[in-house]
Amino acid sequence: MSRPEGTRSARRSLQVKFVPDEDVLRHIADDAGTKVRKDKAQLSVSVKRFVKKLENISDNEAQEILEEKNYVAALGICAQDSVGNGSNISGGEVYSFQTPKRSNKMAELASELAQTPEKNVAPDHSRCPEKMAKTPQSKRSSSTKVQQRNKKKEFVSTTPYRLRKRLTAPDPYLESESEYSASCSEEEDEEDKKEVSTVSDQKTPAKTKAAYTPPPRNSLTKKIKEQKMSNLVEEYFEAHSSSKVLTSDRTLQKLRKRRFNQQTLHDLLKNAPLAYAAEIRDLNQQHETLFSKWMLQLHLGFNIVLYGLGSKRDLLEKFRTSLLQDSVHLVVNGYFPSITVRSILNSITEEVLDHIGTFRSPLDQLEFISKRFKEDSSLELYVLIHNLDSQMLRGERSQQILAQLSSLPSIYLIASIDHINAPLMWDQAKLSLYNWLWYETTTFNPYVEETSYENSLLVQQSGSLALSSLTHVLHSLTLNARGIFRLLAQRQLEKKDSPSYPGLSFQDFYQQCREAFLVNSDLTLRAQLTEFRDHKLIRTKRGADGVEYLLIPVDDSTLTDFLEKEDEDV
Amino acid sequence: MSTCSVSKGCFVFKPSTKKRRLSEKTDHYFRSTSNDSEDTVLRFITCQSLWSQIKSETEQIQEDMNKQLLDNLVSFLSRSHSDFQEKTTEWTSRMKFREIPTAALVLGVNVTDHDLTFRGLSDVLQNNITPYVALLEAKDCPGIKNLMQKLMGQLMNCDIDVDSLEDEDCVQVSQNKIRCSMPSLISWYESVTKKTDSETPSEKRNSSSRHWQSPPVVVVFKDMESFTTKVLQDFIVISSQHIHELPLVLIFGIATSPMIIHRLLPHSVSSLLCIELFQSLSCKEHLSTIIDKLLLTSHFPFKLGEKVLQVLINIFLYHDFSVQNFIKGFQLCIVEHFYSQPLSVLCCHLVDIKKRVYSLSHDQCENIRRLPSFRRYVEKQESGKQIELLTNDSFLKEETEKLLEDLHVYHENYVSILRCLHVFTSSLPKYPLGKQIRELHCACLENQVWETNEYESSLQLARMLNKTDLVTMLQQCVEILVSSSGKEFDKTVKHLKEFLTQFQNLEASEASQEQDVSVSSQKELQKKTDLYHLQKTLLELKESRRSKKLTKFEMLRFEVVDYIDRLVRKYLVPAGDRTLHEIVYFNAATVLRGHLNAAPRTALHTALNNPHWYLKAFSTVVTAAEEPNGDAASSDQVDDIIHARFIRAVSELELLGFIKPSKQKTDHVARLTWGGC
């Protein structure tokens, strides 16, 4: 949008005007009929991008800050009467993206600016779109393509006065479209091709007839309205059917920047100033006034679940330190990568109930716990679970057990959820066991602790934990054993590029170990492997043909590091 | 002590025993937030006692509703059992076919309510039929082995309950050691029944009064649909082999339809069952009864506002059909009301009002003056009274007491008239005001019902009712009003009765009149013979008859409908218009909805739905691109902080479930929500 179009070269005076993409599209659509609609998906993507650029450039900084502050204040109010805004709005209001509307405004603004005579248009022209075009090595394919499209359209639009007429009437239909079209960005390439044909379509309608076999023009214009709906549906599936997804080849490795490890990341962010700290603090203080209400409701048999954006860890910690100091309570970090229901139950039986002994199954353990709590009415336990919806706890069985635990009258559960689909974990039966009261506690706090474990995407997957444990265990083994493990690691690294690598088969491995003089018999190797398995250093899998395959369940980079370290040691 | 650790996910905090307070009083938390501390204790006590009353009431209702079902089940069980007892031919024939008597209990989709039903069922069974009842749930029985284990565990436990405690040890041991199989179950059953035989006569008599000689073993599958087919099949096949040794009876709890049995079990297995079907009352009827007994009564001082009731009913109708959840919502309403409204201390039974009003503090009086409905009331009074009300606490208290009593009376009358109106509206075609009384109740609470179009059309339709319907309705109304506790209805009842007699008189007079007319006309007809006159008289006759007859009945009908209309306008004033309604009615529907029917996705989305943030994020990228392009290296070299922020943002998005690594390509993520891949 807001693209300068050099028109009327006949007059020689270059007149630049901002024309929203929708209008261009509408203009084309009028002539080319339904076919064009296929393009508007990615067209409006470009619309958005341009708008954002333009806004950023043209927006006055101070103004921006002011607006942000207003916004946060508004958010604070939103959280204040949490329900008032949060859940009373109908889904449609919330989920429709508002950007296109804004973009129109911006376009109007821009066209106004462009029309003011004293303002020179040239710098504006060079500032936004051309710069994008000038950075081809950045390979931001979308932006360059947008440029290409621009050129095409400049070529197409030969009737500028019609365009100008349209400027006054923004198209609501297109606006509403942009929401879903944003998801089609991957198909831009193909659509670009289509667009090329659209252009030709416009120029020589006869030609396109052969290419697309559209209905005769008269009926086409009549049917456009009728077809609108069915076309939408078809287009949707068309857009989503292509299995070929084109994505950029740029990876983080191409950045000349080492991946951070967790520590440096943490330090960096700690030093970075938190935006809107004061507002966020106010918001959290409002949440804190709810504490005694929570206690009351917990005691009346409800359990409490907190949801909303932002880490709720600090809030719960505050709740714990301010109200639970004098009572027995259990804190569970659900986001801890190796948390299990078993460990939660164990800490209840072992530490809270001082029971020594093991249980056959979690169900038995649960039964024991409920019996003890029912017998002794003075027993009370507060359970705080950060991230009840974490990877480890979201399983059906875990949730069932936790729900049953929470349904005990003297166990008070207060938990937080973050995942957007977290409520799907619970069916009616579990919900009634949990007996939740929902509280929206949007805190806007960064998820520092929750994302601090090494399961995150872009953090260096050093696996320093895994690595240290590997070396630790290996050092306690004999030289031969280490050799065997090394051999296995090397073989695995050789095959790291084949994703379907099942592991090294036992027979091959035995052969290689023999050749390296590491073992002298089948049995010694087996004994060694058993030891590895006990330390969880390797995993064995039986293939379809019954052959045993050996695999080290550590990612490649860790394995490489490990081998390097070993080489240093030797 | 910190709760962050890289090696641990659970942290237990046990304060030293001497520091530990002995179970903090709940009312402590009730108190600590509200500013006016003097009434909180009383408020909390009121709240708790009200809730316990309501709870016992609901349990009573539930019991009554299930009574019929349970009685049927009990008789079925005793029948199947008596066959075994007497070794009749029927039993032997059944034995030959190895059929297990089975009760299929269709309970409806409100699974969460079933627990209560089953609890009642097992209580009844244990009291009347057999001590050997095992309740099985699908989640405990992933395999036949677990099922047998669970079954035997439960059966032997209930044995402990029956026997004296001294046996406990040996049973405990046996439970651990016995292999859980059908033969061991049978041997256990034989030993148990023999033991009861050999017991001392007194004990025996005692037990036999409750249970039969060899009571059946009842196995209840609480949620039949969730069981794996194989487990069910295996269990049925195995137990059918042993049916002649073990009097087994199965009960299937079914949420959907009885067809499910045949879908789950192949013919070869289902033919081993002798199924009898039992249907529980639908949850909608249950809800109607609950609403009837809890809300449309003057037993409980606490009332629900229109929006709140609507929220609760909507959750019921559109989410779960669970009566339990409805009651839970009701509980939450009570708690919220007493917690957030300091004046709710006055939300008590009529007998206590006087005492409580006169013990109000000055602050509380101020609270009363701040109530919007009270302010409206004050504005309507003459100036002298206004000043009194606003300055004189004791005068205010007197007035408050009077107003609260008025409110109470209003509610009593409201309920009776509502029921009367419901008698009319529930029989109208298309039900303009709703079929259920709860819909009518909501409509009346919401605003002045006589202003609505629905009410208008209901009246129109009521004016077209036929006589018999009208008479029965009036009779019903009279019954309702007579049985109601309201004292104002003597006159109304008299009036309605007058209408009834008028209707009867009408009938009589009409009959006689008709006879008169017909006789006279016949005479006339006999007299005149020429065609013209005949036609004329016939027309006249028709005209007069119609106009005459309709006027009489219609007049009366109009009168009745108008009278009902007058009653409605007088008594069905929306509660929001009453002074001091805030004390008794709970209206915070948004709070309730937020707590019960939250929308986490919406919350997350509103929090993230800020274009400004995206722009902000975007500016990061733009600044990177704005750097001089000549030096590619420097543009690639992103600022550390920005890089770190980006990484965190990505991991947060992953935590929130918006993206996940696509695994197909390095560093690529796939979108998960809103039209993702």
mmCIF file of C-alpha atoms in Angstrom, chain A residues 429-529:
data_model
loop_
_atom_site.group_PDB
_atom_site.id
_atom_site.type_symbol
_atom_site.label_atom_id
_atom_site.label_comp_id
_atom_site.label_asym_id
_atom_site.label_seq_id
_atom_site.Cartn_x
_atom_site.Cartn_y
_atom_site.Cartn_z
ATOM 1 C CA ALA A 429 -15.104 -35.590 34.682
ATOM 2 C CA LYS A 430 -11.728 -34.083 35.426
ATOM 3 C CA LEU A 431 -13.132 -30.591 35.584
ATOM 4 C CA SER A 432 -15.618 -31.626 38.177
ATOM 5 C CA LEU A 433 -12.887 -33.298 40.192
ATOM 6 C CA TYR A 434 -10.710 -30.230 39.993
ATOM 7 C CA ASN A 435 -13.626 -27.968 40.841
ATOM 8 C CA TRP A 436 -11.809 -24.996 39.406
ATOM 9 C CA LEU A 437 -12.367 -21.361 39.973
ATOM 10 C CA TRP A 438 -10.710 -19.474 37.167
ATOM 11 C CA TYR A 439 -8.820 -16.288 37.754
ATOM 12 C CA GLU A 440 -7.406 -14.171 35.019
ATOM 13 C CA THR A 441 -4.058 -12.936 36.200
ATOM 14 C CA THR A 442 -2.366 -11.399 33.240
ATOM 15 C CA THR A 443 0.982 -10.289 34.591
ATOM 16 C CA PHE A 444 3.053 -9.509 31.498
ATOM 17 C CA ASN A 445 6.061 -10.825 33.335
ATOM 18 C CA PRO A 446 8.659 -12.585 31.228
ATOM 19 C CA TYR A 447 8.755 -16.317 31.605
ATOM 20 C CA VAL A 448 12.254 -16.369 32.991
ATOM 21 C CA GLU A 449 12.219 -19.544 35.014
ATOM 22 C CA GLU A 450 9.790 -21.374 32.829
ATOM 23 C CA THR A 451 11.950 -21.084 29.752
ATOM 24 C CA SER A 452 15.238 -21.459 31.520
ATOM 25 C CA TYR A 453 15.610 -25.168 31.039
ATOM 26 C CA GLU A 454 17.397 -26.388 28.025
ATOM 27 C CA ASN A 455 14.385 -27.336 26.058
ATOM 28 C CA SER A 456 14.133 -24.037 24.359
ATOM 29 C CA LEU A 457 14.396 -23.620 20.680
ATOM 30 C CA LEU A 458 17.108 -21.152 19.934
ATOM 31 C CA VAL A 459 19.242 -21.510 22.962
ATOM 32 C CA GLN A 460 22.361 -23.428 22.362
ATOM 33 C CA GLN A 461 21.346 -27.005 22.849
ATOM 34 C CA SER A 462 24.596 -27.624 24.584
ATOM 35 C CA GLY A 463 23.085 -30.190 26.821
ATOM 36 C CA SER A 464 25.705 -29.287 29.372
ATOM 37 C CA LEU A 465 23.819 -31.390 31.837
ATOM 38 C CA ALA A 466 23.777 -34.345 29.529
ATOM 39 C CA LEU A 467 27.372 -33.778 28.608
ATOM 40 C CA SER A 468 28.622 -33.615 32.139
ATOM 41 C CA SER A 469 26.740 -36.708 33.098
ATOM 42 C CA LEU A 470 28.101 -38.515 30.063
ATOM 43 C CA THR A 471 31.685 -37.717 30.902
ATOM 44 C CA HIS A 472 31.089 -38.452 34.526
ATOM 45 C CA VAL A 473 29.761 -41.899 33.936
ATOM 46 C CA LEU A 474 32.301 -42.688 31.280
ATOM 47 C CA HIS A 475 35.176 -41.765 33.528
ATOM 48 C CA SER A 476 34.141 -44.351 36.024
ATOM 49 C CA LEU A 477 34.325 -47.077 33.406
ATOM 50 C CA THR A 478 37.231 -49.073 32.111
ATOM 51 C CA LEU A 479 39.292 -47.968 29.186
ATOM 52 C CA ASN A 480 37.794 -50.635 26.990
ATOM 53 C CA ALA A 481 34.306 -49.617 27.879
ATOM 54 C CA ARG A 482 35.088 -46.062 26.961
ATOM 55 C CA GLY A 483 36.487 -47.254 23.699
ATOM 56 C CA ILE A 484 33.325 -49.158 22.991
ATOM 57 C CA PHE A 485 31.179 -46.177 23.705
ATOM 58 C CA ARG A 486 33.358 -43.972 21.565
ATOM 59 C CA LEU A 487 33.073 -46.324 18.701
ATOM 60 C CA LEU A 488 29.338 -46.258 18.958
ATOM 61 C CA ALA A 489 29.330 -42.473 19.162
ATOM 62 C CA GLN A 490 31.516 -42.151 16.116
ATOM 63 C CA ARG A 491 29.329 -44.445 14.078
ATOM 64 C CA GLN A 492 26.303 -42.503 15.107
ATOM 65 C CA LEU A 493 27.868 -39.203 14.123
ATOM 66 C CA GLU A 494 28.813 -40.578 10.743
ATOM 67 C CA LYS A 495 25.178 -41.272 10.097
ATOM 68 C CA LYS A 496 23.848 -38.080 11.576
ATOM 69 C CA ASP A 497 22.555 -36.794 8.268
ATOM 70 C CA SER A 498 20.183 -39.635 7.639
ATOM 71 C CA PRO A 499 17.110 -39.006 9.689
ATOM 72 C CA SER A 500 15.869 -42.570 9.514
ATOM 73 C CA TYR A 501 19.047 -44.043 10.920
ATOM 74 C CA PRO A 502 17.824 -46.744 13.255
ATOM 75 C CA GLY A 503 21.086 -47.187 15.126
ATOM 76 C CA LEU A 504 23.975 -49.547 14.844
ATOM 77 C CA SER A 505 22.993 -53.161 14.684
ATOM 78 C CA PHE A 506 24.443 -55.343 17.353
ATOM 79 C CA GLN A 507 26.192 -57.678 14.952
ATOM 80 C CA ASP A 508 27.966 -54.878 13.109
ATOM 81 C CA PHE A 509 28.945 -53.306 16.319
ATOM 82 C CA TYR A 510 30.334 -56.538 17.635
ATOM 83 C CA GLN A 511 32.351 -56.966 14.471
ATOM 84 C CA GLN A 512 33.793 -53.496 14.749
ATOM 85 C CA CYS A 513 34.581 -53.871 18.403
ATOM 86 C CA ARG A 514 36.411 -57.081 17.691
ATOM 87 C CA GLU A 515 38.408 -55.428 14.967
ATOM 88 C CA ALA A 516 39.379 -52.685 17.357
ATOM 89 C CA PHE A 517 40.393 -55.278 19.937
ATOM 90 C CA LEU A 518 37.918 -53.922 22.407
ATOM 91 C CA VAL A 519 36.093 -57.139 23.167
ATOM 92 C CA ASN A 520 36.861 -60.723 22.648
ATOM 93 C CA SER A 521 33.429 -62.257 22.792
ATOM 94 C CA ASP A 522 29.808 -61.616 22.233
ATOM 95 C CA LEU A 523 29.179 -61.944 25.945
ATOM 96 C CA THR A 524 31.642 -59.294 27.050
ATOM 97 C CA LEU A 525 30.067 -56.818 24.708
ATOM 98 C CA ARG A 526 26.632 -57.675 25.978
ATOM 99 C CA ALA A 527 27.749 -57.221 29.559
ATOM 100 C CA GLN A 528 29.196 -53.877 28.650
ATOM 101 C CA LEU A 529 26.064 -52.796 26.876
#
